[in-house]
Structures are given as structure tokens and as C-alpha cells.
Amino acid sequence: MFTVISILLALCSSSLCGTAQNVRSIPKHILLGAASSAFQVEGAWNIDGKTESIADHLVHSQKCYAKDCSNADVAANSYYMYKRDVEMLRELGVDFYRFSLSWTRILPTGFPDKVNEAGVQYYSNLIDELLKYKIQPVVTIFHWDLPQKLQQLGGWTNPHIVNWYGDFARVAFSLFGDRVKYWITINEPHQLCHYGYGSPYIPPAMNLTGEADYLCSKNVLLAHARGYHIYDKEFRLWQEGMIFITINAEWFEPESEHDYEAAIDANQFWWGLYTHPILSRSGDYPEIVKHRIAVMSTKQGLLRSRLPELSSEEINYIRGTTDILGLNHYTSYLAYRNASTEEYYGNITGPSFDADCGAMNYQPGDWQIGETNATMYAPWGFYKLLTFIRFEYDNIPVFITENGFGNSGALIDDDRVLYYRGYLSAMLDAICDGSHIVGYTTWSLMDSFEWPNGYSIRIGLYQVDYNNTSLPRTPRKSAYVYKEIIRSRTLDMNYEPDMTIPLSVDNSTSNRLTHI
């Protein structure tokens, strides 16, 4: 005989996992929130003691680094408008807000010899404002905006940055750890190293592929581990928080049955390079990555691999250094390798990340669901990624720290609504099959400076009017839909909001000030 509890559990499971359901339940333990990063929204780039970061330097030294020749000197002006930002979070009803610290706003010299009180006060005020309304701060210590002074010393290619980063992390824990319970060490190491040091796309745009990016990779892993160990040994006992890294992982699917090896290699090169040293039982870089880079290095006449070796001590120092896995995901790719691919990459004589990987990739045109191809729609890839992580890494708890859709910025953003519904549904499918998901984050809360795209691509739940000096924020349709998802804890594929009613704070429900 079914008990009342078993019947309720069966109904809950049916509404979550039923394949024919248009309305799906979202488990109550999953935290729902939104995100931003310091450089992309704060503005006030040289105000109140803040000094130049590599991002500031790039947009000022290359006036048209962004395709619309814009910069982030003012951006969304969140340095002055943080209370409105928190009000937006209250309108949505989120459980948490993920934001990052500007290294140069807190440590103007890059080192802890001088702590900038104005910068400290800004973040302290933001944290207090969030907690006032029971919104958890999820704080990213480093989101790409390295002090320019440290870049002049070699940046992430200089092994001393492991200590420099550790010093900054310790300052952050000391200043804010009494109120912050979720710490992210470093955001998206692949993007930081590959696109910042191996390509010209994000700061510092060094464009030294197959060399600087691998030096960066090793130092980022060690710096992350340094931050983790500092928190674990010096702060965890009395602050009672958790600390983890956020890795961006797009899924590479084989184009055909002959391309499984190409897809495996692509996944290992693009993000296994970082997950394997931290999450695998053996540690170290993936064997296929070490092998391919070593072979290519030998063919190029080098005396040693361009991928710097991790010593046994370093492997042990890095392995296991994350409480959960922070995961950013936006889209997927089809990967392949054939005779023409081998010939093309075989003719590359110098260092090259792409040649080392040896896999080509692309996205079919029918994955485009909006007027731009800024973000292509393949939610099945999200499910496959989460499932791979479940099997490969002992079902480590996953906090999805970014997922979002870029378009041209209309308020009626049905393409973004479709995207969110598809990816949230894929996440629920993974949960039904056993994946351990603890949180989900939309990127982003508001429109922001999107690196080489500037403001030409909009990705916020809230539209920012950059033509108005007051920079008003207006909720898009996706904001209304996300609010209803949070309020009802359901994913309703047919819900249509009434946008004639202003999006306002719902005081009848309170946010859950809860911990994973």
C-alpha cells in the first residue's frame, strides 16, 4: 500500500521526469540565481583609488578592440547603481547573486601592501545589501581583470603569480569571508589561457598559441589550488563556507561514427585540461593531451614538450581542490577529423593549440534560433556534458554558474526564452538520470560589456539603455519568465507573462537564505 509520502514522491518524480510533461518541477534544493562580473558592469574604471587592469589597458590601447569600438569605462555603472541591481534581483526573487571582485579596486598595486578602503567599502556595501534581502553572495575572486602591473611582470605566464593570486585571495577571505559562504577561485581557465594568452580575443590578447596558453594553464591550476588550500587551512573552520573553481565546458559531439576520437580529444583539450588535474583520481593532465603536445613538440624540433610538466608534488597539490564543480556552459559543437584535417594541421610548423588538438569543429546553421548566431541552440549537448561529468568524476555536485543567450537586445526576446527553457529542461533530464546539480545561474543579470563584441551583443535579463546617461534597466520577457520559474519552482513551456504589469518585488515570498 502506498503511503501519503510515497504518493507525493511519485507525483513529484512524475512532474520532474515525465517526458510528456509541459510543466516540470524544479527540485527545491536547487538554488536559482543570476550573475555578472566586475569589469563588465561596474564602470568607474579609475575612480576612488582603482588602478588599471589588463582589460582597461586593452580597451584603451586598442580603441576598436570591441567591434563597436566601445569600452567599459562606464559600462552599466554598477559601482554607483548597485542598489538598483539588488532591487532587480529582488524583483526576480533569486536565491543568490554571483559577482566578481576587481583586483585593482581592492589592491591598487596588485600586492597587499596597500588595501584600497573605497574599493573594500563598495563590495562590503554590495554584500550587505544582498544579505539584507536574504540573497546569498557568490563571489568570484578572479574573473580575467588582472592588474596591468602584474601583466607587465609576465601575468599568468610567470610562476610567481601563484603567490600573487594567493595573497589576493587571502585578503578577500579576510575582508568578506564572515559574510560570503560561496567562493569561486578563478573563472573559466580555458578562456583565460586560450583566448587571453593564446589568442587575441580577451585580455591580455597575447596571441602566443601553443606556448603562452600552456604556461598559463599550469599556473592557473596551481593558483587555484593555492587559493583552495589557503581557505581550507586558514578560514574554513570559522567561516564555514565552500570554495570551488568554475570551468567553462562546451560539449564536442562526433560528427559521425568515425569521429569519436576527434570529439574526445576536443573535449579533453578544451576543458579536460583543467577538470582532469582537479577532479580525476589520478590527477595530472589527460594522457591524450600530454601525448599529442609532446609528439607535436618533437616534430617541431623542440627538446621538450611545450606543455610544462606537473611534478608529483604539484599533481597532489592540485588534485581534489574543489568542494563542488562550478560549470559554465553555453553551446555545443560537432567535431571531426579526416585526411584533409590531418594534412591541414600537419602543415602547421609552429606552436598551435588547434594543431595539437587536431580536431576541427563547427555548428550547423539549423542550431540558430534567433536573428544572430551569437549563441547556438543545442540543449542535448548540455545533457550529455552533465552525464559525462556524472560518470567521469564520481557524480561530483555541479553548480551551474553561467548559462545564457546572446542576441541583438529586443525586450521581447522569445529566442532567449526558448533557449532557457530548452537548457533548463536538459538540466532536469540530467537530474532525473542521477546528475547531482545544486545550483543554476543565468548569465547575465543585465546587459554588459561582452569583450570583443562590446555592446553589439546583449545577453542580460534586463536591458540596459546605453543611450540614456541614467542607464535605466528594463526587464525583458525572459526576466518575467525567469521570475515565474523561481516563484513557482516549475518549468512551464507554455507560460506567457503579462508584460503590461511592471516587474516588481514580490513581498509575499521571501528568498531562501540557504546553503548547499
Short mmCIF file of C-alpha atoms in Angstrom, two decimals:
data_model
loop_
_atom_site.label_atom_id
_atom_site.label_comp_id
_atom_site.label_asym_id
_atom_site.label_seq_id
_atom_site.Cartn_x
_atom_site.Cartn_y
_atom_site.Cartn_z
CA MET A 1 0.00 0.00 0.00
CA PHE A 2 1.29 3.46 -0.91
CA THR A 3 1.80 5.84 1.98
CA VAL A 4 0.93 9.52 1.62
CA ILE A 5 4.64 10.31 1.44
CA SER A 6 5.32 7.74 -1.29
CA ILE A 7 2.39 9.05 -3.34
CA LEU A 8 3.70 12.62 -3.04
CA LEU A 9 7.18 11.48 -4.03
CA ALA A 10 5.80 9.64 -7.04
CA LEU A 11 3.85 12.72 -8.12
CA CYS A 12 6.94 14.91 -7.69
CA SER A 13 9.06 12.48 -9.71
CA SER A 14 6.41 12.36 -12.43
CA SER A 15 6.24 16.14 -12.73
CA LEU A 16 10.03 16.38 -12.84
CA CYS A 17 10.89 13.44 -15.07
CA GLY A 18 7.81 12.76 -17.19
CA THR A 19 8.87 13.12 -20.81
CA ALA A 20 5.43 14.26 -21.98
CA GLN A 21 5.08 16.98 -19.37
CA ASN A 22 4.73 20.63 -20.46
CA VAL A 23 5.18 21.67 -16.82
CA ARG A 24 8.15 20.23 -14.93
CA SER A 25 9.01 20.64 -11.26
CA ILE A 26 12.38 22.05 -10.24
CA PRO A 27 13.78 20.33 -7.13
CA LYS A 28 13.56 22.63 -4.13
CA HIS A 29 17.19 22.12 -3.14
CA ILE A 30 18.48 23.74 -6.35
CA LEU A 31 19.50 27.37 -5.87
CA LEU A 32 18.48 29.72 -8.69
CA GLY A 33 20.33 32.96 -9.35
CA ALA A 34 21.93 35.41 -11.78
CA ALA A 35 25.47 36.59 -12.47
CA SER A 36 27.73 39.41 -13.63
CA SER A 37 31.43 40.30 -13.46
CA ALA A 38 33.22 43.39 -12.20
CA PHE A 39 34.82 44.71 -15.38
CA GLN A 40 31.73 44.07 -17.48
CA VAL A 41 29.24 46.05 -15.36
CA GLU A 42 30.90 48.20 -12.70
CA GLY A 43 32.34 51.10 -14.69
CA ALA A 44 34.19 53.68 -12.52
CA TRP A 45 37.37 52.27 -14.02
CA ASN A 46 39.73 54.85 -12.44
CA ILE A 47 37.58 56.10 -9.57
CA ASP A 48 38.26 56.07 -5.81
CA GLY A 49 41.74 54.61 -6.00
CA LYS A 50 41.17 51.86 -8.56
CA THR A 51 44.13 51.36 -10.90
CA GLU A 52 44.43 49.93 -14.41
CA SER A 53 43.64 46.30 -15.15
CA ILE A 54 44.65 44.40 -18.28
CA ALA A 55 41.08 44.81 -19.51
CA ASP A 56 41.23 48.59 -19.05
CA HIS A 57 44.59 48.65 -20.79
CA LEU A 58 43.37 46.65 -23.77
CA VAL A 59 40.25 48.71 -24.49
CA HIS A 60 42.21 51.96 -24.13
CA SER A 61 45.29 50.95 -26.13
CA GLN A 62 43.20 49.35 -28.92
CA LYS A 63 40.35 51.81 -29.37
CA CYS A 64 38.38 49.40 -31.54
CA TYR A 65 39.25 46.21 -29.72
CA ALA A 66 35.46 45.75 -29.47
CA LYS A 67 33.68 45.53 -32.81
CA ASP A 68 31.53 48.56 -31.89
CA CYS A 69 34.62 50.48 -30.69
CA SER A 70 33.12 50.73 -27.18
CA ASN A 71 34.77 50.31 -23.79
CA ALA A 72 33.75 49.57 -20.21
CA ASP A 73 34.74 52.86 -18.60
CA VAL A 74 31.12 53.35 -17.50
CA ALA A 75 29.52 50.05 -18.59
CA ALA A 76 26.30 49.53 -16.59
CA ASN A 77 27.62 51.84 -13.86
CA SER A 78 27.02 49.26 -11.16
CA TYR A 79 29.64 50.88 -8.94
CA TYR A 80 27.10 53.63 -8.32
CA MET A 81 23.90 51.72 -9.13
CA TYR A 82 24.40 48.56 -7.08
CA LYS A 83 21.22 49.17 -5.10
CA ARG A 84 19.19 49.12 -8.31
CA ASP A 85 20.99 45.89 -9.26
CA VAL A 86 19.94 44.33 -5.96
CA GLU A 87 16.41 45.60 -6.50
CA MET A 88 16.38 43.75 -9.83
CA LEU A 89 17.50 40.59 -8.08
CA ARG A 90 14.65 41.07 -5.61
CA GLU A 91 12.23 41.50 -8.50
CA LEU A 92 13.36 38.18 -9.89
CA GLY A 93 13.26 36.53 -6.46
CA VAL A 94 16.67 34.86 -6.83
CA ASP A 95 18.41 32.83 -4.14
CA PHE A 96 21.87 34.22 -4.94
CA TYR A 97 23.87 36.72 -6.98
CA ARG A 98 27.21 35.76 -8.48
CA PHE A 99 29.59 38.71 -8.96
CA SER A 100 33.35 39.17 -9.06
CA LEU A 101 35.93 41.29 -7.28
CA SER A 102 38.07 43.77 -9.16
CA TRP A 103 41.65 43.02 -8.10
CA THR A 104 42.80 46.60 -8.76
CA ARG A 105 39.84 48.12 -6.93
CA ILE A 106 40.93 46.34 -3.75
CA LEU A 107 44.73 46.13 -4.23
CA PRO A 108 45.79 49.10 -6.41
CA THR A 109 49.43 47.98 -6.63
CA GLY A 110 48.43 44.38 -7.31
CA PHE A 111 50.02 43.42 -3.99
CA PRO A 112 48.70 43.51 -0.39
CA ASP A 113 50.99 46.36 0.64
CA LYS A 114 48.08 48.75 0.12
CA VAL A 115 44.39 47.92 0.58
CA ASN A 116 42.05 50.46 -1.01
CA GLU A 117 39.36 51.28 1.55
CA ALA A 118 36.96 52.77 -1.02
CA GLY A 119 37.01 49.56 -3.03
CA VAL A 120 36.57 47.44 0.07
CA GLN A 121 33.61 49.58 1.12
CA TYR A 122 31.92 49.16 -2.28
CA TYR A 123 31.98 45.38 -2.09
CA SER A 124 31.07 45.41 1.59
CA ASN A 125 28.05 47.58 0.82
CA LEU A 126 27.00 45.29 -2.03
CA ILE A 127 27.30 42.17 0.14
CA ASP A 128 25.35 43.79 2.98
CA GLU A 129 22.63 44.92 0.58
CA LEU A 130 22.28 41.39 -0.75
CA LEU A 131 22.14 39.82 2.69
CA LYS A 132 19.63 42.43 3.84
CA TYR A 133 17.19 40.83 1.40
CA LYS A 134 18.32 37.23 2.02
CA ILE A 135 20.20 36.93 -1.27
CA GLN A 136 23.39 34.89 -1.00
CA PRO A 137 26.57 36.47 -2.43
CA VAL A 138 28.53 34.04 -4.62
CA VAL A 139 31.89 35.74 -5.10
CA THR A 140 34.36 35.11 -7.91
CA ILE A 141 37.83 36.15 -6.80
CA PHE A 142 39.30 36.38 -10.30
CA HIS A 143 37.31 36.99 -13.49
CA TRP A 144 40.02 37.91 -16.03
CA ASP A 145 40.82 41.52 -14.93
CA LEU A 146 44.42 41.08 -13.79
CA PRO A 147 46.30 44.21 -12.63
CA GLN A 148 48.22 45.64 -15.59
CA LYS A 149 51.30 45.93 -13.39
CA LEU A 150 51.30 42.16 -12.85
CA GLN A 151 50.87 41.59 -16.57
CA GLN A 152 54.00 43.64 -17.18
CA LEU A 153 55.73 41.13 -14.93
CA GLY A 154 54.50 38.26 -17.11
CA GLY A 155 50.98 37.81 -15.81
CA TRP A 156 49.74 34.22 -15.84
CA THR A 157 52.92 33.02 -17.60
CA ASN A 158 55.03 33.96 -14.55
CA PRO A 159 55.07 31.21 -11.89
CA HIS A 160 55.20 33.86 -9.16
CA ILE A 161 51.54 34.61 -9.92
CA VAL A 162 50.63 31.58 -7.84
CA ASN A 163 51.72 33.54 -4.77
CA TRP A 164 50.34 36.85 -6.07
CA TYR A 165 46.92 35.29 -6.55
CA GLY A 166 47.12 33.56 -3.18
CA ASP A 167 47.81 36.90 -1.48
CA PHE A 168 44.77 38.48 -3.15
CA ALA A 169 42.57 35.53 -2.22
CA ARG A 170 43.69 35.72 1.41
CA VAL A 171 42.82 39.43 1.52
CA ALA A 172 39.36 38.68 0.06
CA PHE A 173 38.69 35.92 2.61
CA SER A 174 39.82 38.21 5.44
CA LEU A 175 37.66 41.13 4.32
CA PHE A 176 34.45 39.40 3.28
CA GLY A 177 34.55 35.79 4.44
CA ASP A 178 32.46 36.49 7.54
CA ARG A 179 29.51 37.09 5.18
CA VAL A 180 30.40 35.18 1.99
CA LYS A 181 29.81 31.43 2.06
CA TYR A 182 30.43 30.66 -1.64
CA TRP A 183 33.84 31.42 -3.15
CA ILE A 184 34.86 30.80 -6.77
CA THR A 185 38.63 30.88 -7.19
CA ILE A 186 39.02 31.52 -10.92
CA ASN A 187 36.51 31.91 -13.74
CA GLU A 188 36.94 29.86 -16.94
CA PRO A 189 40.64 28.92 -17.04
CA HIS A 190 40.43 27.71 -20.66
CA GLN A 191 39.05 31.05 -21.87
CA LEU A 192 41.56 32.94 -19.73
CA CYS A 193 44.54 31.00 -21.10
CA HIS A 194 43.48 30.06 -24.63
CA TYR A 195 41.71 33.29 -25.60
CA GLY A 196 43.80 35.63 -23.46
CA TYR A 197 47.32 34.21 -23.87
CA GLY A 198 46.99 32.01 -26.93
CA SER A 199 44.66 34.26 -28.95
CA PRO A 200 43.85 37.98 -29.39
CA TYR A 201 40.24 37.80 -28.16
CA ILE A 202 40.27 38.68 -24.45
CA PRO A 203 42.80 40.49 -22.25
CA PRO A 204 45.76 40.47 -22.39
CA ALA A 205 45.41 39.30 -26.04
CA MET A 206 48.96 37.94 -26.26
CA ASN A 207 48.21 35.63 -29.21
CA LEU A 208 51.00 33.16 -28.46
CA THR A 209 49.15 29.93 -29.19
CA GLY A 210 50.64 26.62 -28.08
CA GLU A 211 53.12 28.35 -25.80
CA ALA A 212 51.85 31.11 -23.51
CA ASP A 213 48.47 29.40 -23.12
CA TYR A 214 50.09 26.24 -21.71
CA LEU A 215 52.30 28.22 -19.31
CA CYS A 216 49.12 29.97 -18.20
CA SER A 217 47.32 26.65 -17.75
CA LYS A 218 49.83 25.28 -15.27
CA ASN A 219 49.98 28.48 -13.25
CA VAL A 220 46.19 28.85 -13.16
CA LEU A 221 45.81 25.33 -11.80
CA LEU A 222 48.43 25.94 -9.13
CA ALA A 223 46.97 29.35 -8.23
CA HIS A 224 43.50 27.86 -7.91
CA ALA A 225 44.92 25.16 -5.66
CA ARG A 226 46.75 27.80 -3.61
CA GLY A 227 43.50 29.69 -3.05
CA TYR A 228 41.73 26.47 -2.09
CA HIS A 229 44.40 25.42 0.41
CA ILE A 230 44.56 28.89 1.99
CA TYR A 231 40.81 28.85 2.56
CA ASP A 232 40.81 25.25 3.72
CA LYS A 233 43.59 25.69 6.27
CA GLU A 234 43.11 29.28 7.46
CA PHE A 235 39.45 30.22 7.05
CA ARG A 236 37.07 27.30 6.52
CA LEU A 237 36.76 26.28 10.16
CA TRP A 238 35.41 29.62 11.36
CA GLN A 239 33.86 30.99 8.15
CA GLU A 240 32.10 27.71 7.28
CA GLY A 241 31.90 28.35 3.55
CA MET A 242 32.82 26.43 0.43
CA ILE A 243 35.29 27.11 -2.35
CA PHE A 244 35.43 25.84 -5.91
CA ILE A 245 36.58 26.62 -9.44
CA THR A 246 34.33 27.46 -12.38
CA ILE A 247 35.25 25.78 -15.66
CA ASN A 248 33.57 26.56 -18.97
CA ALA A 249 32.80 23.34 -20.84
CA GLU A 250 31.18 23.30 -24.24
CA TRP A 251 30.29 19.84 -25.49
CA PHE A 252 32.01 18.43 -28.57
CA GLU A 253 29.91 15.77 -30.28
CA PRO A 254 31.35 13.48 -33.01
CA GLU A 255 30.08 14.47 -36.43
CA SER A 256 29.88 10.80 -37.44
CA GLU A 257 30.65 7.35 -36.08
CA HIS A 258 34.19 7.80 -37.37
CA ASP A 259 34.81 10.93 -35.30
CA TYR A 260 34.57 9.75 -31.69
CA GLU A 261 38.30 10.13 -31.17
CA ALA A 262 38.21 13.70 -32.52
CA ALA A 263 35.37 14.60 -30.15
CA ILE A 264 37.14 13.03 -27.18
CA ASP A 265 40.32 14.94 -27.98
CA ALA A 266 38.44 18.22 -28.36
CA ASN A 267 36.68 17.82 -25.01
CA GLN A 268 39.94 16.92 -23.28
CA PHE A 269 41.89 19.81 -24.81
CA TRP A 270 39.21 22.46 -24.26
CA TRP A 271 38.23 21.65 -20.69
CA GLY A 272 39.60 18.25 -19.62
CA LEU A 273 42.93 20.06 -19.39
CA TYR A 274 41.51 21.64 -16.20
CA THR A 275 38.92 19.16 -14.89
CA HIS A 276 41.22 16.14 -15.05
CA PRO A 277 44.02 17.55 -12.82
CA ILE A 278 41.46 18.63 -10.21
CA LEU A 279 38.72 16.01 -10.35
CA SER A 280 40.22 12.73 -11.56
CA ARG A 281 41.53 10.15 -9.13
CA SER A 282 44.96 10.13 -10.76
CA GLY A 283 45.31 13.88 -11.25
CA ASP A 284 47.65 15.42 -13.83
CA TYR A 285 46.74 16.43 -17.38
CA PRO A 286 44.77 13.99 -19.56
CA GLU A 287 47.11 11.44 -21.15
CA ILE A 288 45.92 12.23 -24.69
CA VAL A 289 46.69 15.92 -24.17
CA LYS A 290 50.19 15.20 -22.88
CA HIS A 291 50.82 12.73 -25.70
CA ARG A 292 49.66 14.90 -28.60
CA ILE A 293 51.51 18.02 -27.42
CA ALA A 294 54.70 16.02 -26.82
CA VAL A 295 54.54 14.44 -30.29
CA MET A 296 53.92 17.78 -31.99
CA SER A 297 56.72 19.41 -29.99
CA THR A 298 59.16 16.70 -31.09
CA LYS A 299 58.12 17.12 -34.73
CA GLN A 300 58.86 20.83 -34.39
CA GLY A 301 62.41 20.10 -33.25
CA LEU A 302 61.91 21.07 -29.62
CA LEU A 303 63.83 19.40 -26.81
CA ARG A 304 60.81 19.09 -24.53
CA SER A 305 57.03 19.34 -24.65
CA ARG A 306 55.52 22.81 -24.83
CA LEU A 307 53.08 21.68 -22.10
CA PRO A 308 55.03 22.24 -18.88
CA GLU A 309 55.15 19.10 -16.76
CA LEU A 310 53.38 18.85 -13.42
CA SER A 311 55.64 17.30 -10.77
CA SER A 312 54.28 14.60 -8.48
CA GLU A 313 54.11 17.17 -5.68
CA GLU A 314 52.18 19.59 -7.90
CA ILE A 315 49.79 16.84 -9.04
CA ASN A 316 48.99 16.03 -5.42
CA TYR A 317 48.69 19.72 -4.55
CA ILE A 318 46.08 20.30 -7.29
CA ARG A 319 44.09 17.06 -7.11
CA GLY A 320 40.80 17.31 -5.19
CA THR A 321 40.96 21.06 -4.67
CA THR A 322 37.31 21.91 -5.19
CA ASP A 323 34.31 21.35 -2.92
CA ILE A 324 31.96 21.19 -5.92
CA LEU A 325 32.36 21.87 -9.65
CA GLY A 326 31.38 25.28 -10.96
CA LEU A 327 30.29 24.83 -14.56
CA ASN A 328 29.67 27.40 -17.28
CA HIS A 329 28.02 26.15 -20.47
CA TYR A 330 26.52 27.90 -23.49
CA THR A 331 26.56 25.68 -26.56
CA SER A 332 27.96 22.60 -28.33
CA TYR A 333 29.96 21.77 -31.47
CA LEU A 334 30.32 18.92 -33.92
CA ALA A 335 33.90 17.64 -34.06
CA TYR A 336 35.61 15.70 -36.82
CA ARG A 337 39.00 14.64 -38.11
CA ASN A 338 39.74 13.34 -41.61
CA ALA A 339 42.61 13.16 -44.10
CA SER A 340 42.28 16.81 -45.09
CA THR A 341 42.25 17.78 -41.40
CA GLU A 342 45.45 15.87 -40.75
CA GLU A 343 47.06 17.41 -43.80
CA TYR A 344 45.98 20.94 -42.81
CA TYR A 345 47.29 20.68 -39.27
CA GLY A 346 50.34 18.72 -40.41
CA ASN A 347 51.43 21.73 -42.46
CA ILE A 348 51.45 23.99 -39.39
CA THR A 349 55.11 24.23 -38.45
CA GLY A 350 54.93 26.46 -35.39
CA PRO A 351 53.26 26.05 -32.00
CA SER A 352 49.47 25.83 -32.21
CA PHE A 353 46.80 24.74 -29.73
CA ASP A 354 44.47 23.80 -32.61
CA ALA A 355 47.15 21.69 -34.32
CA ASP A 356 47.97 19.99 -31.03
CA CYS A 357 44.31 19.06 -30.60
CA GLY A 358 43.97 18.15 -34.27
CA ALA A 359 40.17 18.24 -34.33
CA MET A 360 38.04 20.56 -36.42
CA ASN A 361 34.63 21.73 -35.20
CA TYR A 362 31.59 23.62 -36.43
CA GLN A 363 27.93 24.36 -35.67
CA PRO A 364 25.16 23.58 -38.18
CA GLY A 365 23.07 26.52 -39.32
CA ASP A 366 19.83 24.98 -38.07
CA TRP A 367 21.06 25.40 -34.49
CA GLN A 368 20.42 29.14 -34.84
CA ILE A 369 17.14 30.11 -33.16
CA GLY A 370 17.33 33.92 -33.25
CA GLU A 371 18.37 36.71 -35.56
CA THR A 372 22.07 36.24 -34.69
CA ASN A 373 24.35 33.23 -34.30
CA ALA A 374 25.91 34.64 -31.15
CA THR A 375 24.73 31.59 -29.20
CA MET A 376 23.69 28.43 -30.99
CA TYR A 377 20.97 26.20 -29.52
CA ALA A 378 21.87 22.57 -28.70
CA PRO A 379 20.43 21.68 -25.28
CA TRP A 380 21.06 17.96 -25.86
CA GLY A 381 24.76 18.79 -25.56
CA PHE A 382 24.17 20.18 -22.07
CA TYR A 383 22.57 16.90 -21.05
CA LYS A 384 25.47 14.91 -22.50
CA LEU A 385 28.01 17.12 -20.72
CA LEU A 386 26.30 16.74 -17.34
CA THR A 387 26.01 13.00 -17.88
CA PHE A 388 29.70 12.71 -18.81
CA ILE A 389 30.66 14.57 -15.63
CA ARG A 390 28.46 12.25 -13.57
CA PHE A 391 30.23 9.14 -14.86
CA GLU A 392 33.75 10.52 -15.27
CA TYR A 393 34.05 12.35 -11.95
CA ASP A 394 32.07 10.27 -9.45
CA ASN A 395 28.96 12.45 -9.75
CA ILE A 396 30.57 15.47 -8.12
CA PRO A 397 27.96 18.12 -7.17
CA VAL A 398 27.70 20.66 -10.01
CA PHE A 399 26.86 24.34 -9.56
CA ILE A 400 25.95 25.74 -12.99
CA THR A 401 27.46 29.20 -12.65
CA GLU A 402 26.71 30.54 -16.16
CA ASN A 403 24.21 29.72 -18.89
CA GLY A 404 22.80 32.32 -21.25
CA PHE A 405 21.92 33.53 -24.71
CA GLY A 406 23.18 36.50 -26.73
CA ASN A 407 21.11 38.43 -29.27
CA SER A 408 20.60 41.98 -30.55
CA GLY A 409 18.75 43.15 -27.45
CA ALA A 410 14.97 43.37 -28.03
CA LEU A 411 12.69 43.43 -24.99
CA ILE A 412 10.55 40.65 -26.47
CA ASP A 413 13.31 38.06 -26.51
CA ASP A 414 11.46 34.88 -27.40
CA ASP A 415 14.70 33.32 -28.64
CA ARG A 416 16.25 33.71 -25.19
CA VAL A 417 13.09 32.33 -23.54
CA LEU A 418 13.25 29.28 -25.83
CA TYR A 419 16.93 28.86 -25.02
CA TYR A 420 16.45 28.97 -21.25
CA ARG A 421 13.54 26.56 -21.36
CA GLY A 422 15.46 24.11 -23.51
CA TYR A 423 18.59 24.18 -21.36
CA LEU A 424 16.73 24.04 -18.05
CA SER A 425 14.75 21.07 -19.38
CA ALA A 426 18.01 19.35 -20.39
CA MET A 427 19.34 20.00 -16.88
CA LEU A 428 16.20 18.40 -15.40
CA ASP A 429 16.68 15.39 -17.70
CA ALA A 430 20.20 15.01 -16.31
CA ILE A 431 18.90 15.27 -12.75
CA CYS A 432 16.30 12.59 -13.47
CA ASP A 433 19.11 10.30 -14.64
CA GLY A 434 21.10 10.91 -11.46
CA SER A 435 23.28 14.01 -12.02
CA HIS A 436 23.86 15.97 -8.83
CA ILE A 437 23.01 19.59 -9.63
CA VAL A 438 22.99 22.07 -6.74
CA GLY A 439 22.51 25.44 -8.46
CA TYR A 440 21.71 27.19 -11.73
CA THR A 441 22.78 30.70 -12.80
CA THR A 442 21.66 32.84 -15.72
CA TRP A 443 24.26 34.93 -17.50
CA SER A 444 23.62 37.64 -17.10
CA LEU A 445 21.51 39.78 -14.80
CA MET A 446 21.82 42.78 -17.12
CA ASP A 447 23.43 43.75 -20.41
CA SER A 448 27.17 44.13 -20.04
CA PHE A 449 30.38 44.72 -21.97
CA GLU A 450 30.83 41.42 -23.80
CA TRP A 451 34.55 41.61 -24.56
CA PRO A 452 35.27 41.75 -28.35
CA ASN A 453 31.53 42.05 -29.02
CA GLY A 454 31.29 45.15 -26.85
CA TYR A 455 27.61 46.08 -26.58
CA SER A 456 26.69 44.75 -30.03
CA ILE A 457 25.54 41.51 -28.40
CA ARG A 458 23.12 41.73 -25.48
CA ILE A 459 22.81 38.88 -23.04
CA GLY A 460 21.00 40.30 -20.00
CA LEU A 461 17.64 39.50 -18.46
CA TYR A 462 17.45 43.28 -18.07
CA GLN A 463 18.05 45.62 -20.98
CA VAL A 464 20.44 48.50 -20.23
CA ASP A 465 19.79 51.65 -22.26
CA TYR A 466 23.30 52.87 -23.03
CA ASN A 467 21.93 55.83 -24.97
CA ASN A 468 20.49 57.27 -21.76
CA THR A 469 23.05 58.67 -19.32
CA SER A 470 20.92 57.37 -16.44
CA LEU A 471 21.44 53.82 -17.79
CA PRO A 472 17.93 52.61 -16.90
CA ARG A 473 17.39 48.86 -16.61
CA THR A 474 14.23 47.37 -18.14
CA PRO A 475 13.17 43.74 -17.71
CA ARG A 476 12.92 41.66 -20.87
CA LYS A 477 10.35 38.95 -21.41
CA SER A 478 12.99 36.46 -20.27
CA ALA A 479 13.14 38.24 -16.90
CA TYR A 480 9.39 37.78 -16.45
CA VAL A 481 9.67 34.12 -17.41
CA TYR A 482 12.65 33.50 -15.09
CA LYS A 483 10.81 35.20 -12.23
CA GLU A 484 7.89 32.79 -12.69
CA ILE A 485 10.25 29.82 -12.82
CA ILE A 486 11.76 30.89 -9.49
CA ARG A 487 8.40 31.76 -7.89
CA SER A 488 6.63 28.56 -8.92
CA ARG A 489 9.67 26.24 -8.90
CA THR A 490 8.37 24.89 -12.20
CA LEU A 491 9.41 25.00 -15.83
CA ASP A 492 6.22 25.76 -17.78
CA MET A 493 6.91 25.54 -21.51
CA ASN A 494 3.72 27.48 -22.36
CA TYR A 495 3.76 30.26 -19.76
CA GLU A 496 3.20 33.73 -21.26
CA PRO A 497 3.83 36.69 -18.93
CA ASP A 498 1.77 39.87 -18.87
CA MET A 499 4.44 42.47 -19.60
CA THR A 500 1.99 45.35 -19.15
CA ILE A 501 2.40 44.77 -15.41
CA PRO A 502 5.73 46.19 -14.19
CA LEU A 503 8.13 43.65 -12.75
CA SER A 504 8.21 44.44 -9.04
CA VAL A 505 9.38 42.93 -5.78
CA ASP A 506 7.01 40.24 -4.52
CA ASN A 507 6.99 40.69 -0.75
CA SER A 508 4.66 37.75 -0.24
CA THR A 509 7.55 35.33 -0.75
CA SER A 510 10.99 35.53 0.82
CA ASN A 511 14.22 34.28 -0.64
CA ARG A 512 15.76 31.20 0.87
CA LEU A 513 18.92 32.12 2.73
CA THR A 514 20.26 28.61 2.45
CA HIS A 515 23.49 26.73 1.91
CA ILE A 516 24.33 23.75 -0.26
#
